[in-house]
């Protein structure tokens, strides 16, 4: 009856493999609080942005700082430090290759004062807009908070850790290592180099793994009992004349004299002119609804003459006897979304998306928040006539979400799951957590019209079906008011995830990765691939990526790969396909890859990064930008009857012929 050793191994192997295949839809920890820090009558906000001290750990000894207690005193007492701006990625700040390509932990610290007044009768919170990928934070040498997941905020109460009317120290350790269970996934390996061995971080995704304290660090105060969360949902009457704003408020902290059942809130809505248009007093459940008559709905850019209309919702939290506890204000756009198996509607009107895939990327700053860059990008989006973008391939800054609300730019909001494969339990839990954190952060933004649960997941693999069923259903359970998509690149025949989505997005690079240079092999292929997706799932379809790398200033006629002429031609061949598809009704949008050139890992297919930008990395237009602009405004005019800018066409000649386009009246 004896098993041979080899059959025992085989049994163990099969058992291990089978166990790895079983993934369960487990409960995961959910976020709390995280309202964007705003000043009010009851709250103060200050930022800790500026120049911090910085140390790169030894790659072969990433936990040295923890063991040696670098957080217990000034970093400079343990190691020589260099100045490092916050917010910014650290990678491109120095001239050192070792820092650019560093794998593992780095350390930051700085000093700051906390006013004496903050020590009385209030609470103090520390909030990070994002640290990529994992953060460990100490205040005055004591552990304050840990957080895993780039591009998403986290916060903690630090009331008990601070010294009031005195100097304090904050220390942050940041780890950029990506492994098979992080979101996104990566691999760490050791490789021989000329001096011994070195640690290599590899990843399949096509953008540089920038790291550091990427967004602002805030300290803010709240009263002891305060508004911790606000969730709003908006609706419109059938003819869009009456708006409703459903609210639900969560309060944190209940002092003895503020028994929970005596709390109530007064909510007021103000229009853009500051005139009050609705108000209500809640009961102690802090859940209810406001009604806005003669409402101005939130419309996307170019879908209406007054896009991005925002009201201000003012929430005043009271304890018994009208004692004002807290005030928080929030911008609100009132709109509805609905979708069928062919159409996606906003305020009852079908949407045709004309947009971009983007990156948060710039020279020197990497993925660090930069208000000047953000403002320029929105100006370019409006100049080119786009009405949407996808936050490929991770959540973008909260400040940019506020800009999108204000400018009427629709957002497909993507979590940081990219090229997801080798589906496993830890990965699933983290993936769901990334969506939970994203939905929690962005649920009140009118600009967010769709959740993207992944980019180019390997949806042909074993387990993809169950895995994406869990991820999609979980996202739906968090927010049923927005449709769910994922940008898929496997052929529709192989895909196992699409049936769990509401809208199908697909990425394909005809004439680039497939049939390179063959401009005559674009149009029909795009039409048939989109049709294949629709046939398989009977859902609306959009093209979420297409494009061609283009070296600014390279001109080759006839069009040749990498030239400006080629990018222009590739776009034009796609436009033809999109126009044929638009007649099918279920085709709902086109997204160019990419808005601007961006940095990637070093490979021989990338010349200084990915050059598929319609704009250069310095945010100047390539030749194709002008063509795209003409198309996006032409679509706006046809689909949404928008006005077109006077400078859309350059005057050529007054030939008067019926086929000659010489100004925008010819559209
Ligand atoms: C894709 C990816 C995107 C890449 C792009 C490219 O399919 O989604 O992240 O940058 O292709 O240019 O290769």
CSV table of C-alpha atoms and ligand atoms in Angstrom, one decimal, residues 205-207 359 390 393 418-419 455-456 489 507 509 513 545 549 593 598 606 610 612, ligand 1:
chain,number,residue,atom,x,y,z
A,205,UNK,CA,2.5,47.3,-17.3
A,206,UNK,CA,3.6,50.1,-19.5
A,207,UNK,CA,4.3,53.1,-17.2
A,359,UNK,CA,-1.5,59.3,-17.1
A,390,UNK,CA,-10.3,57.3,-18.2
A,393,UNK,CA,-4.4,53.0,-14.8
A,418,UNK,CA,-3.5,46.6,-14.5
A,419,UNK,CA,-2.5,43.5,-16.4
A,455,UNK,CA,-7.1,47.5,-17.4
A,456,UNK,CA,-6.2,44.6,-19.7
A,489,UNK,CA,-7.5,43.4,-24.6
A,507,UNK,CA,-8.1,48.2,-26.3
A,509,UNK,CA,-3.6,48.7,-31.7
A,513,UNK,CA,1.1,46.1,-32.5
A,545,UNK,CA,-7.5,52.5,-26.5
A,549,UNK,CA,3.8,56.0,-31.1
A,593,UNK,CA,-4.3,56.4,-26.3
A,598,UNK,CA,4.7,59.5,-20.7
A,606,UNK,CA,10.2,52.8,-26.1
A,610,UNK,CA,5.6,55.9,-24.6
A,612,UNK,CA,1.5,57.7,-28.2
B,1,LIG,C1,-2.1,49.1,-23.7
B,1,LIG,C2,-2.1,49.5,-22.3
B,1,LIG,C3,-1.4,50.8,-22.0
B,1,LIG,C4,-0.1,50.9,-22.9
B,1,LIG,C5,-0.5,50.8,-24.3
B,1,LIG,C6,0.7,50.9,-25.3
B,1,LIG,O1,-2.8,48.3,-24.2
B,1,LIG,O2,-3.3,49.5,-21.7
B,1,LIG,O3,-1.1,50.9,-20.6
B,1,LIG,O4,0.6,52.0,-22.6
B,1,LIG,O5,-1.2,49.6,-24.5
B,1,LIG,O6,1.0,52.0,-25.7
B,1,LIG,O7,1.3,49.9,-25.5
